[in-house]
JSON list of C-alpha atoms in Angstrom, two decimals:
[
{"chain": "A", "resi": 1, "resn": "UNK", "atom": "CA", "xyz": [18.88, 10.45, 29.83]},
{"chain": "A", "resi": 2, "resn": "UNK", "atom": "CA", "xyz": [19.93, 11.99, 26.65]},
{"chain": "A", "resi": 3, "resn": "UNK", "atom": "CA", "xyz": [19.74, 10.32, 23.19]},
{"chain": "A", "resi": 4, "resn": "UNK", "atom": "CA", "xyz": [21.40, 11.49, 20.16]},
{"chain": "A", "resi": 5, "resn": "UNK", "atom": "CA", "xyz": [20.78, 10.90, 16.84]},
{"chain": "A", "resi": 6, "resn": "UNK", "atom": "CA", "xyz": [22.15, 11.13, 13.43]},
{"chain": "A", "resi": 7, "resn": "UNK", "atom": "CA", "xyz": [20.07, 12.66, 10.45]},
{"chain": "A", "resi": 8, "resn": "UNK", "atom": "CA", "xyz": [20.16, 9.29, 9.41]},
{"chain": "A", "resi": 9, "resn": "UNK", "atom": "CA", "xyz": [19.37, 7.20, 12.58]},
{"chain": "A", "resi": 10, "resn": "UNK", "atom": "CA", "xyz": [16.37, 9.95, 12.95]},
{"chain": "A", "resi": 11, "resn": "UNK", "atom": "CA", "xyz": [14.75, 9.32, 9.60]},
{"chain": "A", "resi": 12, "resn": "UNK", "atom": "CA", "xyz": [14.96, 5.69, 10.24]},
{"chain": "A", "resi": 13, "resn": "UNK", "atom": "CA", "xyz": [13.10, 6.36, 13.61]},
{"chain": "A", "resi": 14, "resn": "UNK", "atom": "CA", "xyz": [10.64, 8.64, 11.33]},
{"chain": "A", "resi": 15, "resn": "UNK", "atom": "CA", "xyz": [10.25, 5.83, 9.02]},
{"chain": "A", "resi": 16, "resn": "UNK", "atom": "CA", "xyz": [9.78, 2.98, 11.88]},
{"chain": "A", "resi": 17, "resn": "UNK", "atom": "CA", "xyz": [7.12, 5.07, 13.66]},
{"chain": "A", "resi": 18, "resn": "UNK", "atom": "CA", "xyz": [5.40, 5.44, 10.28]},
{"chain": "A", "resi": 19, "resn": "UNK", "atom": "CA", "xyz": [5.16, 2.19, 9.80]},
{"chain": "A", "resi": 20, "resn": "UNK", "atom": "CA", "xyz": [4.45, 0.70, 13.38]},
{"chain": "A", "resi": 21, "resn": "UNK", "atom": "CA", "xyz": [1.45, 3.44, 13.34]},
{"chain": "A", "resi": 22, "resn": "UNK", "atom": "CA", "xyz": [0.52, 2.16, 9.59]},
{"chain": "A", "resi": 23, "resn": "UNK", "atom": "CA", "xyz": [0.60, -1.45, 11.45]},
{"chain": "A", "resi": 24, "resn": "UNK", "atom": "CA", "xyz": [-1.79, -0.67, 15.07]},
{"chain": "A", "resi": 25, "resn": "UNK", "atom": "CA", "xyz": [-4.39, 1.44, 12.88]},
{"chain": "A", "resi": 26, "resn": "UNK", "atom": "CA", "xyz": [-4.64, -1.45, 10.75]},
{"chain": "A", "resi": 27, "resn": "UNK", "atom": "CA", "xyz": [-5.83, -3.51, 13.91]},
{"chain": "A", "resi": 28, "resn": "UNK", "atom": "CA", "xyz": [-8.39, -0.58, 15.36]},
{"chain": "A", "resi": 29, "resn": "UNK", "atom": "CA", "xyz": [-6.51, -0.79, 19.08]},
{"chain": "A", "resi": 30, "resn": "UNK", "atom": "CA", "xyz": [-8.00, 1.50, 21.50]},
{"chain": "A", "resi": 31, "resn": "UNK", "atom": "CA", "xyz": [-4.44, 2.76, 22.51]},
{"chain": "A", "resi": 32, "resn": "UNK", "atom": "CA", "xyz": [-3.70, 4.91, 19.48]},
{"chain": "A", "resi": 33, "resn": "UNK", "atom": "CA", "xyz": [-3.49, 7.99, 21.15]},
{"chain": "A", "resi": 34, "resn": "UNK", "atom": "CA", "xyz": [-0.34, 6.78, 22.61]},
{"chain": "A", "resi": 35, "resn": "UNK", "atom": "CA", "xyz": [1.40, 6.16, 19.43]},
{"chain": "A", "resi": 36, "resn": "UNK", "atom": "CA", "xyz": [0.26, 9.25, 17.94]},
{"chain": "A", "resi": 37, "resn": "UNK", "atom": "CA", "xyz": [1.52, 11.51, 20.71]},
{"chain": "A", "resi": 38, "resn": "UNK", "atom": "CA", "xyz": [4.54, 9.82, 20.50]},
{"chain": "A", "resi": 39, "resn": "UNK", "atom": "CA", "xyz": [4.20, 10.17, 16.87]},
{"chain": "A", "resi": 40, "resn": "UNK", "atom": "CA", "xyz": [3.80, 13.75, 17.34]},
{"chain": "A", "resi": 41, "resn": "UNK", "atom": "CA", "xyz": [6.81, 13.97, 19.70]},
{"chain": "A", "resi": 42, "resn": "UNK", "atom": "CA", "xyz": [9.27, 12.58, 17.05]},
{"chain": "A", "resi": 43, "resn": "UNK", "atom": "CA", "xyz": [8.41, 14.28, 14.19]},
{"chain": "A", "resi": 44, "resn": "UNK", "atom": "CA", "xyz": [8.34, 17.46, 15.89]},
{"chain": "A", "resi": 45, "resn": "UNK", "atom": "CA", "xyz": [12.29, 17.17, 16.37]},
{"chain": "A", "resi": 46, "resn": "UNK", "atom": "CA", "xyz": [12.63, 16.78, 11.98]},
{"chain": "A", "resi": 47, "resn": "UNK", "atom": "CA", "xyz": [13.09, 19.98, 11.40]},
{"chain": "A", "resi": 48, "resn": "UNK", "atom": "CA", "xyz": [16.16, 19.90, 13.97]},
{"chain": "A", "resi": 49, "resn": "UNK", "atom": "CA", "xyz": [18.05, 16.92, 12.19]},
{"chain": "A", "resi": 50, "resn": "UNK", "atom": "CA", "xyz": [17.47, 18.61, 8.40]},
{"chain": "A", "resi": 51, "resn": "UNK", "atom": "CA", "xyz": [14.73, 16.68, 7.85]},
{"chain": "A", "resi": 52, "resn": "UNK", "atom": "CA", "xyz": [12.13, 19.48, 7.10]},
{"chain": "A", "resi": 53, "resn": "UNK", "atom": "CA", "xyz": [11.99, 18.48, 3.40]},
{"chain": "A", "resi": 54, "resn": "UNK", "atom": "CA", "xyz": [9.83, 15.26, 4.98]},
{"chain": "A", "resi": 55, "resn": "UNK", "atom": "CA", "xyz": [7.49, 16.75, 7.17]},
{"chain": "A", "resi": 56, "resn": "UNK", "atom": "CA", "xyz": [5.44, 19.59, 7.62]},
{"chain": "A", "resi": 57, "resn": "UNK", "atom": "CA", "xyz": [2.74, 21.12, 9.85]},
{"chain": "A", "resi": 58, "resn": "UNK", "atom": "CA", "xyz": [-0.48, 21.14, 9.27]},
{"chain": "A", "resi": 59, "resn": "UNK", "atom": "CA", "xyz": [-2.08, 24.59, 10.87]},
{"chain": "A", "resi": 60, "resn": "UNK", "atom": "CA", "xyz": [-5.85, 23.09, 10.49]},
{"chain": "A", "resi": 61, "resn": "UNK", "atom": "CA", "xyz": [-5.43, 19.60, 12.59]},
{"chain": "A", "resi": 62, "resn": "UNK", "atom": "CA", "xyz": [-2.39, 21.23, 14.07]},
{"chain": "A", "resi": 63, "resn": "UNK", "atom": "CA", "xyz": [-0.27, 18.20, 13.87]},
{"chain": "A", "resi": 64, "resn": "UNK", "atom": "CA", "xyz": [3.17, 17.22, 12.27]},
{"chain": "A", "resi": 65, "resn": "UNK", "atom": "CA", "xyz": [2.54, 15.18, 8.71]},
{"chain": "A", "resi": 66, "resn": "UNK", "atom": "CA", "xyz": [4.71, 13.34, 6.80]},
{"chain": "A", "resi": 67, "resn": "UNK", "atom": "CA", "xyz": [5.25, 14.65, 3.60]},
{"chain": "A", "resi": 68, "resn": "UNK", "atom": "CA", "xyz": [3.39, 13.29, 0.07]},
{"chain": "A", "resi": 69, "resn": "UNK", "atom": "CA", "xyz": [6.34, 12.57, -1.38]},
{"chain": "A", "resi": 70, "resn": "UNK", "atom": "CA", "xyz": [7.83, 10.82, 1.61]},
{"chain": "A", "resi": 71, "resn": "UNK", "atom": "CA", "xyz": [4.67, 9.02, 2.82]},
{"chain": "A", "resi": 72, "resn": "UNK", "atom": "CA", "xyz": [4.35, 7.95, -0.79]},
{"chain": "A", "resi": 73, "resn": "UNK", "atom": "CA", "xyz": [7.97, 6.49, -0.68]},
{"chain": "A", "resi": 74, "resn": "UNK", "atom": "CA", "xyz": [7.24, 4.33, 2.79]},
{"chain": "A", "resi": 75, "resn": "UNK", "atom": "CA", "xyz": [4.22, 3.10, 1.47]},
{"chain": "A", "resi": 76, "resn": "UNK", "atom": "CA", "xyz": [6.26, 1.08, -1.56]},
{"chain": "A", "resi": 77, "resn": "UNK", "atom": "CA", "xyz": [9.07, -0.06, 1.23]},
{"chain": "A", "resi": 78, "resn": "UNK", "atom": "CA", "xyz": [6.29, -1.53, 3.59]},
{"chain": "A", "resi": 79, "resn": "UNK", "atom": "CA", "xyz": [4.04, -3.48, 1.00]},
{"chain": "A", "resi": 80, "resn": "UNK", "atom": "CA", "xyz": [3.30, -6.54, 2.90]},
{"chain": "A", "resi": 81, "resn": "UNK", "atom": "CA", "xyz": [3.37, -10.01, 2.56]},
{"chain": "A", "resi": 82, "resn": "UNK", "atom": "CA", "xyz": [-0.80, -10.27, 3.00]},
{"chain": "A", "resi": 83, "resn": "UNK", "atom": "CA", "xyz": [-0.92, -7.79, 0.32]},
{"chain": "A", "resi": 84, "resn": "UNK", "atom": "CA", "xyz": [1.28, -9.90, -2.13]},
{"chain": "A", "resi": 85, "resn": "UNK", "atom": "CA", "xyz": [-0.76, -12.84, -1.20]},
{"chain": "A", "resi": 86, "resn": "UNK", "atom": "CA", "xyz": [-4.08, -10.92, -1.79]},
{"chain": "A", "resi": 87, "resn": "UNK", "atom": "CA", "xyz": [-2.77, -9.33, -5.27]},
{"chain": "A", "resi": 88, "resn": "UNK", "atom": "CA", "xyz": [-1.43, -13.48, -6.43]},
{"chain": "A", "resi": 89, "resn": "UNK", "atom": "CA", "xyz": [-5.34, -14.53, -5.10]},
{"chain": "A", "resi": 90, "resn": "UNK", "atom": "CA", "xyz": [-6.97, -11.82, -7.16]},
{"chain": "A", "resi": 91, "resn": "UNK", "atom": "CA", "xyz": [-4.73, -12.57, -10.54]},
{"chain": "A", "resi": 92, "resn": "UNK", "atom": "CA", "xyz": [-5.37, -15.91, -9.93]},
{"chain": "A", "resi": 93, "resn": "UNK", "atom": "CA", "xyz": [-9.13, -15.42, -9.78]},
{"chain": "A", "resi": 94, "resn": "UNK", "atom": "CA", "xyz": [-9.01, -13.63, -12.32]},
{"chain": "A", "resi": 95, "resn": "UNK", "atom": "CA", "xyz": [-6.98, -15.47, -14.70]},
{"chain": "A", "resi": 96, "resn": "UNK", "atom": "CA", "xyz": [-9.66, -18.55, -14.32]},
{"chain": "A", "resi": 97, "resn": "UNK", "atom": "CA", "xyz": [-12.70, -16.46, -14.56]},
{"chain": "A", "resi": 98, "resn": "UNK", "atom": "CA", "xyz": [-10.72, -14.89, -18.32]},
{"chain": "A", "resi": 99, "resn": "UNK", "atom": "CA", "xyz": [-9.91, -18.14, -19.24]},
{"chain": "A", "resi": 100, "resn": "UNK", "atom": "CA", "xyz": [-13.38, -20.35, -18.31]},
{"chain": "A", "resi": 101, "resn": "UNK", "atom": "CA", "xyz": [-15.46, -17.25, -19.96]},
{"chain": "A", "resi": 102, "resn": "UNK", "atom": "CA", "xyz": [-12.82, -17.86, -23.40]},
{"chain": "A", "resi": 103, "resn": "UNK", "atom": "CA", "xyz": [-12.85, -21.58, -23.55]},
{"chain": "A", "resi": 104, "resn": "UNK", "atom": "CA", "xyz": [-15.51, -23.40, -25.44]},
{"chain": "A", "resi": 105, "resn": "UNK", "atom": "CA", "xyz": [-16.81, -26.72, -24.64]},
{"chain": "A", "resi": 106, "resn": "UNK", "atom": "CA", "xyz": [-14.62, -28.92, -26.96]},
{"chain": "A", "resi": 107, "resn": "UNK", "atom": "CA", "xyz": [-11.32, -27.20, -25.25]},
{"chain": "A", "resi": 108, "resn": "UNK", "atom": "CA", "xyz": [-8.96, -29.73, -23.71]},
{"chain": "A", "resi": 109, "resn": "UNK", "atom": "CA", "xyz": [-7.91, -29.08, -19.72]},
{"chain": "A", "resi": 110, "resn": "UNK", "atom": "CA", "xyz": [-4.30, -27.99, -20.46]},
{"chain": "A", "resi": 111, "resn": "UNK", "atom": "CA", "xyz": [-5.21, -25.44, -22.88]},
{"chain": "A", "resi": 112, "resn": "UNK", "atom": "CA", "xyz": [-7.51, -24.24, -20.04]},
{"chain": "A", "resi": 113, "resn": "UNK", "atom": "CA", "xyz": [-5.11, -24.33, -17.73]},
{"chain": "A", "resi": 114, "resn": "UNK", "atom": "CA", "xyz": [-2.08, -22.60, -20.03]},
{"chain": "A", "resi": 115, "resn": "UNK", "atom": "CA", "xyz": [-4.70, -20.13, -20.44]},
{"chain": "A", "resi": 116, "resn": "UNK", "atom": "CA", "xyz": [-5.12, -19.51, -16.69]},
{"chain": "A", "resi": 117, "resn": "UNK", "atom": "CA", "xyz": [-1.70, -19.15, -16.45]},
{"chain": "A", "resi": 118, "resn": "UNK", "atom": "CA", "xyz": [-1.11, -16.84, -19.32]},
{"chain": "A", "resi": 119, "resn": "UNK", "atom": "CA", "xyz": [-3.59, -14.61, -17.55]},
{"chain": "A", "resi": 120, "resn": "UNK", "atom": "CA", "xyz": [-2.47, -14.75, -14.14]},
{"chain": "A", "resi": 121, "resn": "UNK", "atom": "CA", "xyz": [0.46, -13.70, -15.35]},
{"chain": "A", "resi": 122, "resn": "UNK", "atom": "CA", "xyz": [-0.65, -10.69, -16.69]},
{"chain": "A", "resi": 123, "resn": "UNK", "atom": "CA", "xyz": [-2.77, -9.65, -13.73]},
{"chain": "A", "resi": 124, "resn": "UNK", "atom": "CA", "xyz": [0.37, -9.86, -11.80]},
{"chain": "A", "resi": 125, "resn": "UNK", "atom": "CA", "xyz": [2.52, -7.77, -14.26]},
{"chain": "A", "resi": 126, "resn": "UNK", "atom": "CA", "xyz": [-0.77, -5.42, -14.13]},
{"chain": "A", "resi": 127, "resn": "UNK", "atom": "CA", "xyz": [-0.08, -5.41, -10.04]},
{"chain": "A", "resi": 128, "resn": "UNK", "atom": "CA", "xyz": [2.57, -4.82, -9.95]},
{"chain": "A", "resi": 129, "resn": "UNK", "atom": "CA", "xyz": [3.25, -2.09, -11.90]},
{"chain": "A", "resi": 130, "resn": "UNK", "atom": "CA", "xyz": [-0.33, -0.29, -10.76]},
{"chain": "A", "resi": 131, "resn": "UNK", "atom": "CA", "xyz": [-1.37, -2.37, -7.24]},
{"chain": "A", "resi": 132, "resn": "UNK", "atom": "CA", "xyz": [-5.35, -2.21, -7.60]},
{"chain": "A", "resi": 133, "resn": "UNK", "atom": "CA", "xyz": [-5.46, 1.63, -9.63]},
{"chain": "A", "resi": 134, "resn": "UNK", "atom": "CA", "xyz": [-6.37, 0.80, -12.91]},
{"chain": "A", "resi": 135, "resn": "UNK", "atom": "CA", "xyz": [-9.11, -2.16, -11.02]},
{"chain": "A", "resi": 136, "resn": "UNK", "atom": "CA", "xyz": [-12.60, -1.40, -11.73]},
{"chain": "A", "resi": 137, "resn": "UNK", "atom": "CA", "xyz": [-16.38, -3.41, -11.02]},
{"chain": "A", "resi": 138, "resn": "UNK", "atom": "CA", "xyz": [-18.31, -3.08, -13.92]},
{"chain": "A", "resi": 139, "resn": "UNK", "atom": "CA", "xyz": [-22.26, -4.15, -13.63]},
{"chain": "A", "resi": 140, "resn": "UNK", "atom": "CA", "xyz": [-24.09, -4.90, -16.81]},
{"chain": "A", "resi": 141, "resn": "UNK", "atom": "CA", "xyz": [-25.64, -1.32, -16.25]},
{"chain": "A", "resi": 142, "resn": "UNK", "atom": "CA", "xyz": [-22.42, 0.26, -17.07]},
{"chain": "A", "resi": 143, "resn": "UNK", "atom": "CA", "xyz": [-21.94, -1.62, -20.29]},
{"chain": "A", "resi": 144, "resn": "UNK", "atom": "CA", "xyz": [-24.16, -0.37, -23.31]},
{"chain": "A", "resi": 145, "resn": "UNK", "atom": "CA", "xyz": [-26.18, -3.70, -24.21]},
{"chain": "A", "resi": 146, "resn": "UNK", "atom": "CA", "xyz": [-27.25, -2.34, -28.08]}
]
């Protein structure tokens, strides 16, 4: 059987591989191998369809790799649903821990709860434009108590 390809059909294939591989590691299935000879396979013909600019090989694991540049680019199309929910659950979180540690006692509920929601906000905005870069734990160790 012979299958042909446009340049691009075959970055499409590129990109669904990357992401179905993205998808089984994710789940720690003993079967990877599989995928990432197949993996191999596919992204060995790149070069073929004028696709070099998106992957290259790597002479120390000698295997085919996607490119920065291009992995960088599939990792913003395949943001997932669990990670929106997990980035809304964090700003949420958030929000209510910045607003409960700003009110005082004499506060009334809705301004509580306008303040939660001013902050949520913001985490999201913060999210989205960053993910969980500019995130950081501090302990009381790392902040100077003088």
């Amino acid at each position: 059987m012979d299958m042909k390809f446009t340049q691009e059909q075959f970055q499409l294939l590129m990109e669904m591989t990357y992401i179905t591989n993205r998808t089984v590691e994710a789940k720690k299935h003993d079967h990877l191998s599989n995928y990432e000879d197949l993996t191999q396979y596919i992204l060995s013909y790149a070069k073929d369809f004028g696709l070099e600019n998106l992957v290259s090989y790597d002479e120390e694991s000698r295997k085919y790799v996607l490119t920065d540049d291009f992995e960088t680019q599939l990792k913003k199309k395949i943001q997932t649903p669990e990670e929106d929910v997990f980035l809304d659950h964090l700003a949420s979180r958030l929000g209510s821990r910045d607003a409960l540690e700003e009110a005082d006692r004499e506060d009334k509920l809705g301004k509580v709860i306008e303040q939660k929601i001013h902050y949520h906000s913001e985490y999201l905005k913060e999210f989205k434009t960053f993910q969980t870069d500019r995130l950081y734990v501090v302990t009381e160790e790392d902040i100077d108590m003088d």
